[in-house]
PDB file of C-alpha atoms in Angstrom:
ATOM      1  CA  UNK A 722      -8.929   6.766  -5.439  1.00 70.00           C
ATOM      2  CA  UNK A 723      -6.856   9.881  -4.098  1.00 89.00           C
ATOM      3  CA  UNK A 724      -4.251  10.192  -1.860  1.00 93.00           C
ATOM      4  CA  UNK A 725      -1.628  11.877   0.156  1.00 94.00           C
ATOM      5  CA  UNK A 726       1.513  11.325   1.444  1.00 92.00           C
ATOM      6  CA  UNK A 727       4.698  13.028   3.680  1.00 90.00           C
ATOM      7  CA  UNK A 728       8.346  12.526   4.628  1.00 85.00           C
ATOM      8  CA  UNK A 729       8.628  13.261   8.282  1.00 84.00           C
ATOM      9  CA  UNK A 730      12.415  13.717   9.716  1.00 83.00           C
ATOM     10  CA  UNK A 731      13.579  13.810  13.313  1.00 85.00           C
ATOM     11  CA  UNK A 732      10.265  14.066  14.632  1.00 87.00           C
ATOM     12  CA  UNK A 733       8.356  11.305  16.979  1.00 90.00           C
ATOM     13  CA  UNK A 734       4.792  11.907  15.570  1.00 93.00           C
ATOM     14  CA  UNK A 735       3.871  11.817  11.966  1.00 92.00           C
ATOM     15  CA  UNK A 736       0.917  13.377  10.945  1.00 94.00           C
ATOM     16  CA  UNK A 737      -0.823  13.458   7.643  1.00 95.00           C
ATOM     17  CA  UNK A 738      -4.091  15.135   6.372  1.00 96.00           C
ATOM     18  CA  UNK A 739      -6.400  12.700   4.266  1.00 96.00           C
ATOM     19  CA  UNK A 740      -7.686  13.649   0.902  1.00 93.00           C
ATOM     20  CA  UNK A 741     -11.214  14.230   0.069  1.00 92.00           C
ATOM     21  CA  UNK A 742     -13.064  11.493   1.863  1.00 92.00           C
ATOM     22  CA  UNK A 743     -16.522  10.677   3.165  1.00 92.00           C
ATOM     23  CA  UNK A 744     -18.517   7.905   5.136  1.00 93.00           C
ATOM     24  CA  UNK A 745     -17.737   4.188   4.166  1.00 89.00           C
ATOM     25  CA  UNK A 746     -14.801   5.127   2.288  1.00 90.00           C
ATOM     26  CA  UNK A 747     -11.562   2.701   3.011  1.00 89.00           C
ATOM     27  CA  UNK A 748      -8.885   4.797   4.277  1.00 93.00           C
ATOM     28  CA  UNK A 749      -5.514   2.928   3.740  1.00 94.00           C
ATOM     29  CA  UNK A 750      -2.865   4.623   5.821  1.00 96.00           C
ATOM     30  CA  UNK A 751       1.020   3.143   5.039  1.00 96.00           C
ATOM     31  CA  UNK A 752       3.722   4.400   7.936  1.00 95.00           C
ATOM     32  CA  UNK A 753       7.381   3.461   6.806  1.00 93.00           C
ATOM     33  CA  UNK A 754      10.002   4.444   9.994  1.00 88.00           C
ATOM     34  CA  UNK A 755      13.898   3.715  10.153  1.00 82.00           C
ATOM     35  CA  UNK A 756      16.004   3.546  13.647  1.00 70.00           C
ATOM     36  CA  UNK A 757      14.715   1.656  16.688  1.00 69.00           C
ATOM     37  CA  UNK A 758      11.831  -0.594  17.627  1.00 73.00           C
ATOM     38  CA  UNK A 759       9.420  -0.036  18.279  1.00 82.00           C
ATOM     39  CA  UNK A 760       6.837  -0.123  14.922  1.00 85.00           C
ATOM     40  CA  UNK A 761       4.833   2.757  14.372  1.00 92.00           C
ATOM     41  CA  UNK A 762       1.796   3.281  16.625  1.00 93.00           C
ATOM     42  CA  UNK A 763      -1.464   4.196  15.025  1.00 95.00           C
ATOM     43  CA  UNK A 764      -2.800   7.374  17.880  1.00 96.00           C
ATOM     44  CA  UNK A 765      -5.002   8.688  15.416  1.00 96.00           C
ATOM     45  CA  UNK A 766      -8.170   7.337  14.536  1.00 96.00           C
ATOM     46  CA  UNK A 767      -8.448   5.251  18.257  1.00 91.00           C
ATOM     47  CA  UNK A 768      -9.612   1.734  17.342  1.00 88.00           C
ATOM     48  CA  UNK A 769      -8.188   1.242  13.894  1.00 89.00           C
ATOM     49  CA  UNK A 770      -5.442  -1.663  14.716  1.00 89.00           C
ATOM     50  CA  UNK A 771      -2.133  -2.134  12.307  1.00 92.00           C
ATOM     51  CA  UNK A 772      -0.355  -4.670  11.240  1.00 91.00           C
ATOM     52  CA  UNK A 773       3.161  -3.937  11.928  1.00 91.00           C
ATOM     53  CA  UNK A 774       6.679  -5.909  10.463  1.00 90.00           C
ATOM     54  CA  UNK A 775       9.921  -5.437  10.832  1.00 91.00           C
ATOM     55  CA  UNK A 776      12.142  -5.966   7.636  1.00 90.00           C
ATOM     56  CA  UNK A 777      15.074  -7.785   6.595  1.00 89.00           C
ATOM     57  CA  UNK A 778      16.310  -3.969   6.208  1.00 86.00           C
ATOM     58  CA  UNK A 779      15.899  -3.012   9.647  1.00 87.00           C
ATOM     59  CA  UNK A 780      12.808  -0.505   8.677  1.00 88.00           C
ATOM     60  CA  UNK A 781       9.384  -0.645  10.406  1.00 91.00           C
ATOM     61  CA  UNK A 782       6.081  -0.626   8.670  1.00 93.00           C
ATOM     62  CA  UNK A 783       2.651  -0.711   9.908  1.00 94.00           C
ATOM     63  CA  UNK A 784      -0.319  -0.685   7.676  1.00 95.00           C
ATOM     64  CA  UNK A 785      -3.783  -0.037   8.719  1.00 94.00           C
ATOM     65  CA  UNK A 786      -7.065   0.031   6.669  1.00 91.00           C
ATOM     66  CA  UNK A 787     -10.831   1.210   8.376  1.00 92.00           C
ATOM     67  CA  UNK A 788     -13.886   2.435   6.793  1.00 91.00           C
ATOM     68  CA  UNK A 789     -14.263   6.228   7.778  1.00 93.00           C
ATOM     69  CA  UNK A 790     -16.903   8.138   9.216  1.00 93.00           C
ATOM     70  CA  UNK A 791     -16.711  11.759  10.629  1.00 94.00           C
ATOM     71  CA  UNK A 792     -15.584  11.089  13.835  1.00 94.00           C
ATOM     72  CA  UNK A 793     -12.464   9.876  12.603  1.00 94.00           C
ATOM     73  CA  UNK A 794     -11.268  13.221  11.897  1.00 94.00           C
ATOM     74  CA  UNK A 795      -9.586  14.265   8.965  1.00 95.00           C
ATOM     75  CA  UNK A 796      -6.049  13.451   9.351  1.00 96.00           C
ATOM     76  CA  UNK A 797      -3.967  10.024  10.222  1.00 97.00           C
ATOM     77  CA  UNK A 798      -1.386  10.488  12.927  1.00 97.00           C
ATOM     78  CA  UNK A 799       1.650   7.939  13.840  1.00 96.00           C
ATOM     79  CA  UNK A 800       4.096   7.547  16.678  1.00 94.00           C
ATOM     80  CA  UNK A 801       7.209   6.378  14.783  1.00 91.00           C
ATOM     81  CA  UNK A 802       8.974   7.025  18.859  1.00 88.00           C
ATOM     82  CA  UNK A 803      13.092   6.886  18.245  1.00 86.00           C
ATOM     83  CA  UNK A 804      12.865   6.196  15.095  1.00 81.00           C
ATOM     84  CA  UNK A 805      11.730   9.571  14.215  1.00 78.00           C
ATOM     85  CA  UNK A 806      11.990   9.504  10.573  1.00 82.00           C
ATOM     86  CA  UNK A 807       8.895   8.234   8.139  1.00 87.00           C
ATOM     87  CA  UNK A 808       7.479   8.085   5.017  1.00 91.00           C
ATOM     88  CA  UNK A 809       3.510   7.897   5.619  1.00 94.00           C
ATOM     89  CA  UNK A 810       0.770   7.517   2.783  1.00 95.00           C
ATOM     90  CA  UNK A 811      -2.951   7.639   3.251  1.00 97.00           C
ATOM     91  CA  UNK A 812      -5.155   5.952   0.695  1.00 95.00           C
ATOM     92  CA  UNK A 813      -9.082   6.309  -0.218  1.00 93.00           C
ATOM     93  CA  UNK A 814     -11.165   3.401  -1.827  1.00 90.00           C
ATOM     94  CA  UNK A 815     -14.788   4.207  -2.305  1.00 85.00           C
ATOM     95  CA  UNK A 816     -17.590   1.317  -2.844  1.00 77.00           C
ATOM     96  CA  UNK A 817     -15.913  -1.252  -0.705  1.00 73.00           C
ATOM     97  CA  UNK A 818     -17.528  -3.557   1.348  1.00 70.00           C
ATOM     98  CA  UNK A 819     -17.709  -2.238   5.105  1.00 68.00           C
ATOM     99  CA  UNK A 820     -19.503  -5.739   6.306  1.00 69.00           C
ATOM    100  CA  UNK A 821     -16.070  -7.522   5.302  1.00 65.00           C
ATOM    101  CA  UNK A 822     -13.276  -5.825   7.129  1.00 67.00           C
ATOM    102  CA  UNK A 823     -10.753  -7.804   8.344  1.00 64.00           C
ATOM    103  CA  UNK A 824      -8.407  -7.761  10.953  1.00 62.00           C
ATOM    104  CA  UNK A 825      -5.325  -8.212   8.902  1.00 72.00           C
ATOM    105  CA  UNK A 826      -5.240  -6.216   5.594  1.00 79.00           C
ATOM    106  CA  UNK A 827      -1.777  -7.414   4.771  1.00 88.00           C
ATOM    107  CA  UNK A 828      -2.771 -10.949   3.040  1.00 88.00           C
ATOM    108  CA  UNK A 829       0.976 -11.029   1.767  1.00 91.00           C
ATOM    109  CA  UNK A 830       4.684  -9.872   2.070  1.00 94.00           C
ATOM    110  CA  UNK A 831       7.882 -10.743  -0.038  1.00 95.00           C
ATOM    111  CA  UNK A 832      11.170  -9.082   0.796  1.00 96.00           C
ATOM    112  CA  UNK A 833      14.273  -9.382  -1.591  1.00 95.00           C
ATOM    113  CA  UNK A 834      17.880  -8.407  -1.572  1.00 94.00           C
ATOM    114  CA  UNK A 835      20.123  -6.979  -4.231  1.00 94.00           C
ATOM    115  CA  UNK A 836      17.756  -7.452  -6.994  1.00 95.00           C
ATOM    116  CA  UNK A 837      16.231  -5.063  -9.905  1.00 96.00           C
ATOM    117  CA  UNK A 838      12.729  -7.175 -10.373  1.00 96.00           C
ATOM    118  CA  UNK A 839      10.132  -7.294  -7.638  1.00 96.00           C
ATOM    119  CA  UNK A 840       7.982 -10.225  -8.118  1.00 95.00           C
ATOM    120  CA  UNK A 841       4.110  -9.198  -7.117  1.00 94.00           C
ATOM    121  CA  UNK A 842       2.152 -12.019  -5.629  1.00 91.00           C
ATOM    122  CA  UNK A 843      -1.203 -13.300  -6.429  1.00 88.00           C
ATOM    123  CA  UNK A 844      -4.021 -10.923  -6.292  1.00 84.00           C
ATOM    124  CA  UNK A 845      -7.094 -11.872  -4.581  1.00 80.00           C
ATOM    125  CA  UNK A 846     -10.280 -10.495  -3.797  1.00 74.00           C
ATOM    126  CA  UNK A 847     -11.475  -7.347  -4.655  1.00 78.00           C
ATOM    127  CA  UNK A 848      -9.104  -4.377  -4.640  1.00 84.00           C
ATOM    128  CA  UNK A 849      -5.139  -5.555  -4.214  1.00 89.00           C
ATOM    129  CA  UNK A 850      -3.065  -2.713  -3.139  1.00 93.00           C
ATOM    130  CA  UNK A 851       0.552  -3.359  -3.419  1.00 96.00           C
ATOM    131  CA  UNK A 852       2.848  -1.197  -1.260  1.00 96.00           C
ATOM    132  CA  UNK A 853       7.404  -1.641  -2.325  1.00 96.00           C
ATOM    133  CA  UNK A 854       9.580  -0.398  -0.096  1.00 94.00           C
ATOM    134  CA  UNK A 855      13.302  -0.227  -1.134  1.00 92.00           C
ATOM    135  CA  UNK A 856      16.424   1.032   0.533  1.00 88.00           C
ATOM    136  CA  UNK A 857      19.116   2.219  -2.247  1.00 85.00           C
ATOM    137  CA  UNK A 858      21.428   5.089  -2.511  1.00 81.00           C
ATOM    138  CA  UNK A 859      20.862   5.863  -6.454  1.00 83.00           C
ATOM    139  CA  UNK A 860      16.761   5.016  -7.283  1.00 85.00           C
ATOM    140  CA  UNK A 861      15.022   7.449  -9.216  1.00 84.00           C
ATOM    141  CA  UNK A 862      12.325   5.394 -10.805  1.00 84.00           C
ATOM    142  CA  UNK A 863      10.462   1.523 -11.825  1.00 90.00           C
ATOM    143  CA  UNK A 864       7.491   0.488 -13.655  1.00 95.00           C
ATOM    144  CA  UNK A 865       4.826  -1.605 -12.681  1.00 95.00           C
ATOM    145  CA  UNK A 866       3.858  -4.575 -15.061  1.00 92.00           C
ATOM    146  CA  UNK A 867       0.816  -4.225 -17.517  1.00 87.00           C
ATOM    147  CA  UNK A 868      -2.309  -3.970 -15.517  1.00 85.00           C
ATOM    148  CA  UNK A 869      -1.311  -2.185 -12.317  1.00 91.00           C
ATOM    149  CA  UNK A 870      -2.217   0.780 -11.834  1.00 91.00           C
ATOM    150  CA  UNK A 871       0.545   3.258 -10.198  1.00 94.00           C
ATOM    151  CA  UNK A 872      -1.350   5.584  -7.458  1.00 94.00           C
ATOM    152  CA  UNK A 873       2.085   7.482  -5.852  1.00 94.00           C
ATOM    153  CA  UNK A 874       5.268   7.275  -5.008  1.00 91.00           C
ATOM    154  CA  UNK A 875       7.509   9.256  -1.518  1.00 87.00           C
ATOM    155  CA  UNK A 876      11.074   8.897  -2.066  1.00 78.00           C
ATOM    156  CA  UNK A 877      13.056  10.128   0.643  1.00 69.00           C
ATOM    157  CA  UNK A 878      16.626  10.037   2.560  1.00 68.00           C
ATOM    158  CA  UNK A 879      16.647   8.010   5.858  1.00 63.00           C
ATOM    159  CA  UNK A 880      20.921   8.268   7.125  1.00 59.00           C
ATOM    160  CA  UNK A 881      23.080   7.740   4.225  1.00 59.00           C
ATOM    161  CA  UNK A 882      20.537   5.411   2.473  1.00 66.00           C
ATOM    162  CA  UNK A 883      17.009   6.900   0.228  1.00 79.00           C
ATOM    163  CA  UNK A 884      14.177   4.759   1.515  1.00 84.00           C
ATOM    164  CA  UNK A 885      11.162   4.692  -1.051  1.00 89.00           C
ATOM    165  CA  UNK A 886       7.727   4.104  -0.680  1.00 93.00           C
ATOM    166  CA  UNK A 887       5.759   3.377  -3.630  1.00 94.00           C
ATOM    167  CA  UNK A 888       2.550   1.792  -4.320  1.00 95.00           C
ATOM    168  CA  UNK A 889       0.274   0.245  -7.394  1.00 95.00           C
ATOM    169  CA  UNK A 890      -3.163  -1.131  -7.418  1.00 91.00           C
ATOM    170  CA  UNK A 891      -5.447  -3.549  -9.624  1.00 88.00           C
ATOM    171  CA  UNK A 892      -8.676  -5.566  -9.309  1.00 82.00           C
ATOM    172  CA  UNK A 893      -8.748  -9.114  -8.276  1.00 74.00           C
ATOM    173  CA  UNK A 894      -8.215 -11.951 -10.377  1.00 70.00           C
ATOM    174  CA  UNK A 895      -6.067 -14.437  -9.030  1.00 70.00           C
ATOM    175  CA  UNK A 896      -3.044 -14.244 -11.027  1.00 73.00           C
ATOM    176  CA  UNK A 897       0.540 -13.008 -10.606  1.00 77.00           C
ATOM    177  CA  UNK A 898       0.349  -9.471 -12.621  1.00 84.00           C
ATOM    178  CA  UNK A 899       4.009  -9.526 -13.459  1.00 90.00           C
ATOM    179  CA  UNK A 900       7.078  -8.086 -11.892  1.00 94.00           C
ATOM    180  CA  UNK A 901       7.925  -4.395 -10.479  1.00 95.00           C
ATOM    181  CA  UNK A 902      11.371  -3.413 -12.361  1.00 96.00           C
ATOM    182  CA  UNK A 903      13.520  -0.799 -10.972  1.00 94.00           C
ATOM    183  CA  UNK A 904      15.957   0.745 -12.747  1.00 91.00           C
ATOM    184  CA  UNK A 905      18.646   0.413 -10.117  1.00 90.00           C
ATOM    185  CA  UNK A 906      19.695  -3.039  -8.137  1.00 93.00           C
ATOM    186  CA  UNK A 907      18.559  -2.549  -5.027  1.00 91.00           C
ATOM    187  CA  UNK A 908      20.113  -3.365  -1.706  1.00 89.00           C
ATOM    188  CA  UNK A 909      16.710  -4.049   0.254  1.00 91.00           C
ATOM    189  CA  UNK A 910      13.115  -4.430  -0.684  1.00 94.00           C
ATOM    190  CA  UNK A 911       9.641  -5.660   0.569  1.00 95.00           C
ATOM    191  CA  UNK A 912       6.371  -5.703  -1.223  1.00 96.00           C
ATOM    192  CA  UNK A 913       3.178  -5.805   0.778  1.00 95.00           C
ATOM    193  CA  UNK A 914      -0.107  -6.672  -0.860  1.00 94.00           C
ATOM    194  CA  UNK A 915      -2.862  -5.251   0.798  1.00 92.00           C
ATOM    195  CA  UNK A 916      -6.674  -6.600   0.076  1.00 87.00           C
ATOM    196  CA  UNK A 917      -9.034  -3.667   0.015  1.00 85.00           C
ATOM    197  CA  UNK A 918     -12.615  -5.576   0.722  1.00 78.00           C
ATOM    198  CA  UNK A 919     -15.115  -5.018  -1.657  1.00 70.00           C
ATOM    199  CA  UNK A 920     -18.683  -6.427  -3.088  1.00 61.00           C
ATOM    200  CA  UNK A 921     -18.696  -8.796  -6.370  1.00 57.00           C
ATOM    201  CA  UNK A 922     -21.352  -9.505  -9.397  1.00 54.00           C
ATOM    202  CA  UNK A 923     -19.614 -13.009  -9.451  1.00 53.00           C
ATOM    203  CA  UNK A 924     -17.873 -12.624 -12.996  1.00 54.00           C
ATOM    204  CA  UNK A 925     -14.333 -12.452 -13.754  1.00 52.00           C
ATOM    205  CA  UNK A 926     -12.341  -9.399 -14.036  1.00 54.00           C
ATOM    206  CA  UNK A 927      -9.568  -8.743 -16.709  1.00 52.00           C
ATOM    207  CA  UNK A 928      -6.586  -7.650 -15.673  1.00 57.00           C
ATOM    208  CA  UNK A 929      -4.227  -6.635 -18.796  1.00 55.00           C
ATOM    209  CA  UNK A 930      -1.073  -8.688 -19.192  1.00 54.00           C
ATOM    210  CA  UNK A 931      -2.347 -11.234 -17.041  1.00 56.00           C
ATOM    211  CA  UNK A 932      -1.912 -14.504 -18.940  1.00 57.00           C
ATOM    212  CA  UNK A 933      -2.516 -16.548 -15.177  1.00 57.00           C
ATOM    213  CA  UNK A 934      -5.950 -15.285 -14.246  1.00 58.00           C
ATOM    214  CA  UNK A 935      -6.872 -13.193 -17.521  1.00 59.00           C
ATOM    215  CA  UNK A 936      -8.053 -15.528 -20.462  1.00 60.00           C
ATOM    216  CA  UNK A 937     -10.068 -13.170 -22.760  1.00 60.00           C
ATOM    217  CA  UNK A 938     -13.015 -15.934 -23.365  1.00 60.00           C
ATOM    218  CA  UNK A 939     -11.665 -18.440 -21.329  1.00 58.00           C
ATOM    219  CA  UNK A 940     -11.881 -16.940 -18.026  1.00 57.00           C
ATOM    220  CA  UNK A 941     -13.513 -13.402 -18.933  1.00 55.00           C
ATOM    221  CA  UNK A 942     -16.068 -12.370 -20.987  1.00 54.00           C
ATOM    222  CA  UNK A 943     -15.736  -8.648 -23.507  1.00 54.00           C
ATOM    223  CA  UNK A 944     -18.620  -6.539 -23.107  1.00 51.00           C
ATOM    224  CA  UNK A 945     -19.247  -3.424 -24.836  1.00 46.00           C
TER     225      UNK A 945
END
């Protein structure tokens, strides 16, 4: 997995190059905007659809996931409109399952208030991307609980407040992997889970630190 990510301010498109990609990858592509409705519009690639929210925090997000082929192009671009500031992220998954994409990515959002632990949800399916967005004036850092995997972080200052988009990933299992721990109370956060689809042998996977969905020889089986 590889990927790349911006901080676009006062400008109405947002444009981001993708990393190293090729056909039937999953490109995951994350827009974060602050100011007025409304959500960011995907232009670039035509036909990939987002799901867009608007949080408890007043910030947009869209999130849209499509398998890519050349004529995609190389590069993801977003109308954030008035808003004009973003934090964008593009994301590439290789061996998913292009027969199984789904119109709605997002399988799950949480938003909190004044907290320093981030609850994750569930995981399901194959691939769960989770995406945290906070809005704080001092965060510098967090750590994700044993068994997700930290893929990249854009911190960045939206008005008086530093919006931060940061995102983790782990296979499927079924279990709650733990809690995301700042190291600052936050005033605002959401957490998006994002299912990447992907093929299965059938067996369990083990995530580490997952006492829910990870039994080692209950639930999984050690192979060496």
């Amino acid at each position: 997995m590889a990927s790349t990510r911006a901080l676009v301010v006062d400008q109405a498109l947002a444009e981001l190059a993708l990393p190293a990609v090729r056909t039937n990858d999953f490109i995951v592509s994350i827009c974060v905007s602050s100011g007025a409705a409304p959500a960011p519009r995907l232009v670039t690639p035509a036909g990939a659809i987002p799901t867009q929210y608007t949080l408890a925090s007043g910030l947009l997000m869209a999130v849209a996931v499509w398998p890519w082929e050349p004529s995609r192009g190389s590069s993801v671009i977003w109308d954030v409109g008035p808003a004009r500031n973003a934090a964008v992220m593009n994301l590439v998954y290789r061996n998913g399952d292009i027969s199984n994409v789904g119109l709605t990515p997002v399988v799950g959002i949480r938003e909190y208030s004044n907290t320093n632990s981030l609850a994750l949800m569930p995981s399901t399916g194959y691939r769960n991307l989770y995406a945290a967005v906070t809005v704080s004036s001092s965060l510098t850092g967090l750590a994700w609980p044993s068994g997700v995997a930290a893929r990249d972080q854009q911190l960045g200052t939206f008005g008086v407040n530093q919006v931060s988009l940061m995102v983790a990933d782990t296979p499927g299992a079924g279990g709650s992997p733990g809690s995301v721990q700042l190291d600052t109370t936050v005033a605002s956060a959401a957490v998006v889970l994002i299912s990447v689809p992907g093929r299965s042998d059938g067996k369990a996977t083990w995530i580490l630190g997952d006492s829910v969905g990870s039994e080692l020889g209950t639930t999984t089986i050690l192979e060496l």
